[in-house]
Amino acid sequence: MQVEIETVEALLAHLDAVGNLKKVVIQGLDLRGLDARLLDISGSGAVLLGCALEPPVAEHLRASGAVLFPALEDRPYQPYRPRLYTPEELMEGYEEGRPASFWESSRDARIYDRYQSFRRAPEPPPILEALAQRLHDHAIDDAKHELLRGERPVAVMGGHAMKRDAPAYLSVARIAQRLAQRGYFLVSGGGPGAMEACNLGAWLAREDDAALVGAVEALSEAPGYRDAGWFDTALAIKRRHPDGTASLAIPTWFYGHEPTNLFATHAAKYFSNSLREDGLLAIATHGVLYAPGSAGTIQEVFMDAAQNHYGTFDVISPMVFLGRDYWRTHRPVAPLLERLSSGRQYADWIGYCDTPDEAVAFIEAHPPAPYIGD
């Protein structure tokens, strides 16, 4: 059993308790202040991922049996990062009142620009860049699963184009707020629209419905993510309600033109959209709510259905659709999904609703169940 070390304090505590580095993995730490301590022990059995070390310490650990992965520096992202992002970290460099500063200097935008520079190139990215991105996404995967250990995750899918002043936005926020109040852990795709409504509702789980309505009204001054006040109205709500409940956003730089919303407390941001989408649905063991959306949301519906259909993760989880008429006529997913699930175990875990109370009640009445199979 390997021990993952993600802070200097945890490493010192481990050395005090155990006295060696056997079966220890150390992720992305600056260890240059621990020379005397590290020179006094063997590196046998240790793996160091992108750690900063003085040359004599690195040579000693390598010679005594440690495996040292290089840091792959000079990137606006850390390939071996030991924890998820926060919205504040992604927003570093943004200046309130100057929306253009997000695209000019924020960490989020700088990473996106680098990603796009390789994505637009006629050739695949250089091998070290591709490797660094894969290592980064692996680290995000690891940190995401650590965060969700012991939680009851419910995901919200829906269109990024949903405006803050749309009735469906408030409905999604109410559903997320009420689920969070009941102890569920809310997860979104991390972008604007329905995804932001999910993280907003979770953030305000300690507040009442009136506070949520007031927040949505204030946010509606900048209804879409391309509006100049989109960031600043969100920052104002967070200052008004600073004690937000935890939730997770899972965005991607593949859609980096859509900024990460500010109401999640943790952001698992990926380079690979395929890893991000499949993983987002996989972790939502306590259900997925589908708000109105377009092609991307419909793709996610059938990815989720396939997981339930084949018992990919050994459980059946609820699929809840907000807006009966929308999913039967405007985006007629329901007829096909009903035919697909006919006679299958998960047919009873598919529900349609028009109100937040109906959605919450369906999720509570349909906890994940062991997959029985054909």
Coordinates of C-alpha atoms in Angstrom, one line a residue:
M1 CA 0.0 0.0 0.0
Q2 CA 1.6 3.3 -1.1
V3 CA 1.4 6.4 0.9
E4 CA 0.7 9.6 -1.0
I5 CA 2.4 12.7 0.4
E6 CA 1.0 16.1 -0.8
T7 CA 2.3 18.6 1.7
V8 CA 5.7 19.2 3.4
E9 CA 4.0 18.9 6.7
A10 CA 2.7 15.5 5.9
L11 CA 6.1 14.4 4.7
L12 CA 7.7 15.5 8.0
A13 CA 5.0 13.8 10.0
H14 CA 5.6 10.6 8.0
L15 CA 9.3 10.7 8.6
D16 CA 8.8 11.3 12.3
A17 CA 6.4 8.3 12.5
V18 CA 8.1 5.9 10.2
G19 CA 11.6 7.0 9.6
N20 CA 11.9 6.0 5.9
L21 CA 10.4 6.6 2.5
K22 CA 9.5 3.1 1.5
K23 CA 6.3 3.0 -0.6
V24 CA 6.0 6.7 -0.4
V25 CA 4.9 8.9 -3.4
I26 CA 5.6 12.6 -3.1
Q27 CA 3.7 14.9 -5.5
G28 CA 5.0 18.2 -6.8
L29 CA 6.5 19.6 -3.6
D30 CA 9.3 22.0 -3.0
L31 CA 11.7 20.1 -0.8
R32 CA 14.7 22.4 -1.0
G33 CA 14.4 23.4 2.7
L34 CA 14.7 19.8 3.9
D35 CA 18.3 19.0 2.8
A36 CA 19.6 17.8 6.1
R37 CA 16.6 15.6 6.8
L38 CA 16.6 14.0 3.3
L39 CA 20.4 13.4 3.2
D40 CA 20.1 11.4 6.4
I41 CA 17.7 8.8 5.0
S42 CA 17.6 6.3 2.1
G43 CA 15.5 6.9 -0.9
S44 CA 14.7 3.2 -1.3
G45 CA 11.1 2.5 -2.4
A46 CA 10.3 6.2 -2.8
V47 CA 8.8 7.9 -5.9
L48 CA 9.1 11.7 -6.3
L49 CA 6.9 13.3 -8.9
G50 CA 8.3 16.7 -10.1
C51 CA 9.6 17.7 -6.7
A52 CA 12.1 20.6 -6.3
L53 CA 15.4 19.3 -4.8
E54 CA 18.9 20.6 -4.4
P55 CA 21.3 18.7 -6.7
P56 CA 23.1 16.8 -3.9
V57 CA 19.8 15.7 -2.4
A58 CA 18.5 14.5 -5.7
E59 CA 21.6 12.6 -6.4
H60 CA 21.6 11.0 -2.9
L61 CA 18.0 9.9 -3.2
R62 CA 18.4 8.5 -6.7
A63 CA 21.6 6.7 -5.7
S64 CA 19.9 5.1 -2.7
G65 CA 17.0 3.8 -4.7
A66 CA 14.4 6.5 -5.2
V67 CA 12.7 7.1 -8.6
L68 CA 12.7 10.8 -9.5
F69 CA 10.3 12.1 -12.2
P70 CA 11.5 15.4 -13.7
A71 CA 9.5 18.6 -13.0
L72 CA 8.7 19.5 -16.6
E73 CA 8.9 23.2 -15.7
D74 CA 8.3 26.4 -17.7
R75 CA 4.6 25.8 -18.1
P76 CA 1.7 27.8 -16.6
Y77 CA 0.4 24.6 -15.1
Q78 CA 1.9 22.0 -12.7
P79 CA 1.8 18.5 -14.3
Y80 CA 2.1 16.8 -10.9
R81 CA -0.2 19.1 -8.9
P82 CA -1.1 17.5 -5.6
R83 CA -4.6 19.1 -5.2
L84 CA -7.5 20.4 -7.2
Y85 CA -7.7 24.0 -8.4
T86 CA -9.8 26.6 -6.7
P87 CA -11.7 29.3 -8.6
E88 CA -9.4 31.9 -7.0
E89 CA -6.3 30.1 -8.3
L90 CA -7.7 30.0 -11.8
M91 CA -8.6 33.7 -11.6
E92 CA -5.2 34.9 -10.5
G93 CA -4.3 37.9 -12.6
Y94 CA -7.9 39.1 -13.0
E95 CA -8.8 42.7 -12.2
E96 CA -12.3 43.5 -11.1
G97 CA -13.9 46.1 -13.3
R98 CA -11.8 45.2 -16.3
P99 CA -13.3 42.0 -17.9
A100 CA -10.5 41.9 -20.6
S101 CA -8.0 41.2 -17.8
F102 CA -9.3 37.6 -17.5
W103 CA -8.3 36.8 -21.1
E104 CA -5.1 38.9 -20.9
S105 CA -3.5 37.6 -17.7
S106 CA -5.5 35.1 -15.6
R107 CA -3.9 31.7 -14.9
D108 CA -7.0 30.0 -16.5
A109 CA -6.6 32.0 -19.7
R110 CA -2.8 31.5 -19.9
I111 CA -3.2 27.7 -19.6
Y112 CA -5.9 27.8 -22.3
D113 CA -3.7 29.9 -24.6
R114 CA -0.9 27.4 -24.3
Y115 CA -3.3 24.5 -24.9
Q116 CA -4.8 26.2 -27.9
S117 CA -1.4 27.0 -29.4
F118 CA -0.7 23.3 -29.7
R119 CA -4.3 22.4 -30.6
R120 CA -4.3 24.7 -33.6
A121 CA -0.9 23.6 -34.8
P122 CA -0.9 21.3 -37.9
E123 CA 1.2 18.7 -36.1
P124 CA 0.5 16.9 -32.8
P125 CA 1.9 18.6 -29.7
P126 CA 5.5 17.8 -28.8
I127 CA 5.9 14.6 -26.9
L128 CA 6.9 16.3 -23.7
E129 CA 3.9 18.7 -23.8
A130 CA 1.5 15.8 -24.5
L131 CA 3.1 13.9 -21.6
A132 CA 2.8 16.9 -19.3
Q133 CA -0.9 17.3 -20.1
R134 CA -1.5 13.6 -19.4
L135 CA 0.4 13.7 -16.1
H136 CA -1.6 16.8 -15.1
D137 CA -4.9 15.1 -15.9
H138 CA -3.8 12.0 -14.0
A139 CA -3.1 14.2 -11.0
I140 CA -6.5 15.8 -11.3
D141 CA -8.1 12.4 -11.4
D142 CA -6.3 11.4 -8.2
A143 CA -7.2 14.6 -6.3
K144 CA -10.8 14.4 -7.5
H145 CA -11.3 10.9 -6.1
E146 CA -9.7 11.9 -2.8
L147 CA -12.2 14.8 -2.5
L148 CA -15.2 12.6 -3.2
R149 CA -14.3 9.8 -0.9
G150 CA -17.3 9.1 1.4
E151 CA -19.5 11.7 -0.4
R152 CA -22.9 11.2 -2.2
P153 CA -22.3 12.9 -5.6
V154 CA -25.1 14.2 -7.7
A155 CA -24.1 15.8 -11.1
V156 CA -26.0 18.5 -13.0
M157 CA -25.7 18.6 -16.8
G158 CA -27.2 21.2 -19.1
G159 CA -26.5 24.0 -21.6
H160 CA -23.7 26.5 -21.2
A161 CA -25.9 29.0 -23.0
M162 CA -28.6 29.1 -20.3
K163 CA -28.9 32.7 -19.1
R164 CA -29.0 33.6 -15.5
D165 CA -32.4 35.3 -15.9
A166 CA -34.0 32.1 -17.5
P167 CA -36.5 30.4 -15.3
A168 CA -34.6 27.1 -15.7
Y169 CA -31.5 28.7 -14.1
L170 CA -33.4 29.4 -10.9
S171 CA -34.9 25.9 -11.0
V172 CA -31.5 24.2 -11.3
A173 CA -30.1 26.4 -8.5
R174 CA -33.0 25.5 -6.2
I175 CA -32.5 21.8 -6.9
A176 CA -28.8 22.0 -6.1
Q177 CA -29.5 24.0 -3.0
R178 CA -32.0 21.5 -1.7
L179 CA -29.9 18.5 -2.5
A180 CA -26.9 20.1 -0.8
Q181 CA -29.0 20.8 2.3
R182 CA -29.9 17.1 2.4
G183 CA -26.2 16.1 2.4
Y184 CA -25.6 15.4 -1.3
F185 CA -22.4 16.6 -2.9
L186 CA -23.1 18.6 -6.0
V187 CA -20.9 18.3 -9.1
S188 CA -21.2 20.3 -12.4
G189 CA -19.3 20.5 -15.7
G190 CA -17.8 23.7 -14.3
G191 CA -18.8 26.2 -17.0
P192 CA -21.6 28.9 -17.2
G193 CA -25.3 28.3 -17.6
A194 CA -26.9 25.3 -16.0
M195 CA -23.5 24.3 -14.6
E196 CA -23.0 27.6 -12.8
A197 CA -26.6 27.4 -11.4
C198 CA -25.7 24.0 -9.9
N199 CA -22.6 25.4 -8.1
L200 CA -24.4 28.5 -7.0
G201 CA -27.2 26.5 -5.4
A202 CA -24.7 24.4 -3.5
W203 CA -22.7 27.5 -2.4
L204 CA -25.9 28.9 -0.9
A205 CA -27.0 25.7 0.9
R206 CA -26.7 27.4 4.3
E207 CA -29.1 30.1 3.1
D208 CA -32.8 30.1 2.5
D209 CA -34.7 30.3 -0.7
A210 CA -35.1 34.1 -0.5
A211 CA -31.3 34.5 -0.4
L212 CA -31.0 32.3 -3.5
V213 CA -33.7 34.3 -5.4
G214 CA -31.9 37.5 -4.4
A215 CA -28.6 36.1 -5.7
V216 CA -30.0 35.1 -9.0
E217 CA -31.6 38.5 -9.4
A218 CA -28.3 40.2 -8.8
L219 CA -26.5 37.8 -11.2
S220 CA -29.1 38.6 -13.9
E221 CA -27.6 42.0 -14.3
A222 CA -25.0 40.1 -16.5
P223 CA -27.1 37.2 -17.8
G224 CA -24.5 35.6 -20.1
Y225 CA -20.9 34.7 -19.7
R226 CA -19.9 37.1 -22.5
D227 CA -21.4 40.0 -20.7
A228 CA -19.0 42.4 -19.1
G229 CA -20.2 42.0 -15.5
W230 CA -20.3 38.2 -15.5
F231 CA -17.3 37.7 -13.2
D232 CA -17.9 40.8 -11.0
T233 CA -21.5 40.0 -10.2
A234 CA -20.4 36.5 -9.1
L235 CA -17.6 37.9 -6.9
A236 CA -20.1 40.3 -5.3
I237 CA -22.4 37.4 -4.4
K238 CA -19.5 35.5 -2.9
R239 CA -18.6 38.5 -0.7
R240 CA -22.2 38.8 0.3
H241 CA -22.4 35.1 1.3
P242 CA -18.8 34.1 2.1
D243 CA -19.5 30.9 3.9
G244 CA -20.2 28.7 0.9
T245 CA -20.9 25.0 1.0
A246 CA -18.5 22.8 -0.9
S247 CA -19.1 21.6 -4.4
L248 CA -17.1 20.5 -7.4
A249 CA -16.7 21.9 -10.9
I250 CA -15.2 19.7 -13.6
P251 CA -14.4 21.9 -16.6
T252 CA -12.0 21.5 -19.5
W253 CA -9.6 23.7 -21.5
F254 CA -11.0 22.0 -24.6
Y255 CA -13.9 24.4 -24.0
G256 CA -11.7 27.1 -22.5
H257 CA -13.5 29.9 -24.2
E258 CA -16.1 29.3 -21.6
P259 CA -14.7 30.4 -18.3
T260 CA -14.9 28.3 -15.2
N261 CA -17.7 29.5 -12.9
L262 CA -16.8 30.9 -9.6
F263 CA -19.2 29.2 -7.2
A264 CA -17.6 25.8 -6.9
T265 CA -15.1 25.4 -4.1
H266 CA -13.0 22.9 -6.0
A267 CA -12.3 22.7 -9.8
A268 CA -11.0 19.6 -11.4
K269 CA -10.0 21.2 -14.7
Y270 CA -8.8 18.8 -17.5
F271 CA -7.0 19.1 -20.8
S272 CA -8.8 16.0 -22.1
N273 CA -12.5 16.5 -22.6
S274 CA -13.1 12.7 -23.1
L275 CA -11.6 11.9 -19.7
R276 CA -13.5 14.8 -18.1
E277 CA -16.9 13.8 -19.5
D278 CA -16.7 10.1 -18.8
G279 CA -15.3 10.7 -15.4
L280 CA -17.9 13.3 -14.5
L281 CA -20.7 10.8 -15.3
A282 CA -18.9 7.9 -13.6
I283 CA -18.6 9.7 -10.2
A284 CA -22.3 10.7 -10.1
T285 CA -23.3 7.6 -8.3
H286 CA -26.3 9.2 -6.7
G287 CA -27.7 10.6 -9.8
V288 CA -27.5 13.0 -12.8
L289 CA -30.0 15.9 -13.3
Y290 CA -30.4 16.9 -17.0
A291 CA -31.4 20.5 -17.5
P292 CA -32.2 21.8 -20.9
G293 CA -29.2 21.7 -23.2
S294 CA -28.1 20.9 -26.7
A295 CA -25.8 18.4 -28.5
G296 CA -23.3 18.1 -25.6
T297 CA -26.0 17.5 -23.0
I298 CA -27.7 14.9 -25.3
Q299 CA -24.3 13.1 -25.8
E300 CA -24.0 13.0 -22.0
V301 CA -27.5 11.5 -21.6
F302 CA -26.6 8.5 -23.7
M303 CA -23.1 8.1 -22.2
D304 CA -24.9 7.9 -18.8
A305 CA -27.5 5.6 -20.2
A306 CA -24.8 3.2 -21.5
Q307 CA -23.2 3.1 -18.0
N308 CA -26.6 2.1 -16.5
H309 CA -27.4 -0.2 -19.4
Y310 CA -24.3 -2.3 -19.0
G311 CA -23.7 -1.8 -15.3
T312 CA -20.2 -0.3 -16.1
F313 CA -19.6 0.7 -12.5
D314 CA -21.7 -2.1 -10.9
V315 CA -24.5 0.3 -9.8
I316 CA -27.6 1.8 -11.3
S317 CA -28.0 5.6 -10.7
P318 CA -31.0 7.9 -11.3
M319 CA -31.3 10.0 -14.4
V320 CA -33.6 12.9 -13.8
F321 CA -34.8 15.2 -16.7
L322 CA -36.0 18.7 -15.9
G323 CA -38.8 19.8 -18.2
R324 CA -41.1 17.0 -19.4
D325 CA -42.2 18.8 -22.5
Y326 CA -38.6 19.8 -23.4
W327 CA -37.3 16.2 -23.3
R328 CA -40.4 14.8 -25.1
T329 CA -40.9 17.3 -27.9
H330 CA -38.2 20.0 -28.1
R331 CA -35.4 17.5 -27.6
P332 CA -37.2 14.2 -27.9
V333 CA -34.7 12.1 -25.9
A334 CA -37.5 10.5 -23.8
P335 CA -39.0 8.2 -26.4
L336 CA -35.7 6.7 -27.5
L337 CA -34.5 6.4 -23.9
E338 CA -37.7 4.6 -22.9
R339 CA -37.3 2.1 -25.7
L340 CA -33.7 1.6 -24.9
S341 CA -34.3 0.9 -21.3
S342 CA -37.5 -1.1 -21.7
G343 CA -37.2 -4.3 -19.7
R344 CA -33.9 -3.2 -18.2
Q345 CA -33.3 -2.6 -14.5
Y346 CA -32.5 1.1 -14.9
A347 CA -35.9 1.9 -16.5
D348 CA -37.2 2.6 -13.1
W349 CA -34.3 5.0 -12.4
I350 CA -35.3 7.4 -15.2
G351 CA -37.6 10.2 -14.1
Y352 CA -39.1 13.4 -15.6
C353 CA -40.0 16.5 -13.6
D354 CA -41.1 20.1 -13.9
T355 CA -40.3 21.4 -10.4
P356 CA -37.4 21.3 -8.1
D357 CA -39.4 19.4 -5.5
E358 CA -40.2 16.7 -8.0
A359 CA -36.5 16.4 -8.9
V360 CA -35.2 16.2 -5.4
A361 CA -37.9 13.7 -4.4
F362 CA -37.0 11.4 -7.3
I363 CA -33.3 11.4 -6.4
E364 CA -34.1 10.7 -2.8
A365 CA -36.5 7.9 -3.7
H366 CA -34.0 6.2 -6.1
P367 CA -30.6 5.7 -4.4
P368 CA -28.0 3.8 -6.3
A369 CA -28.7 0.1 -6.6
P370 CA -26.4 -2.9 -7.3
Y371 CA -26.5 -3.8 -11.0
I372 CA -28.3 -7.1 -11.5
G373 CA -27.6 -7.6 -15.2
D374 CA -29.5 -9.4 -17.9

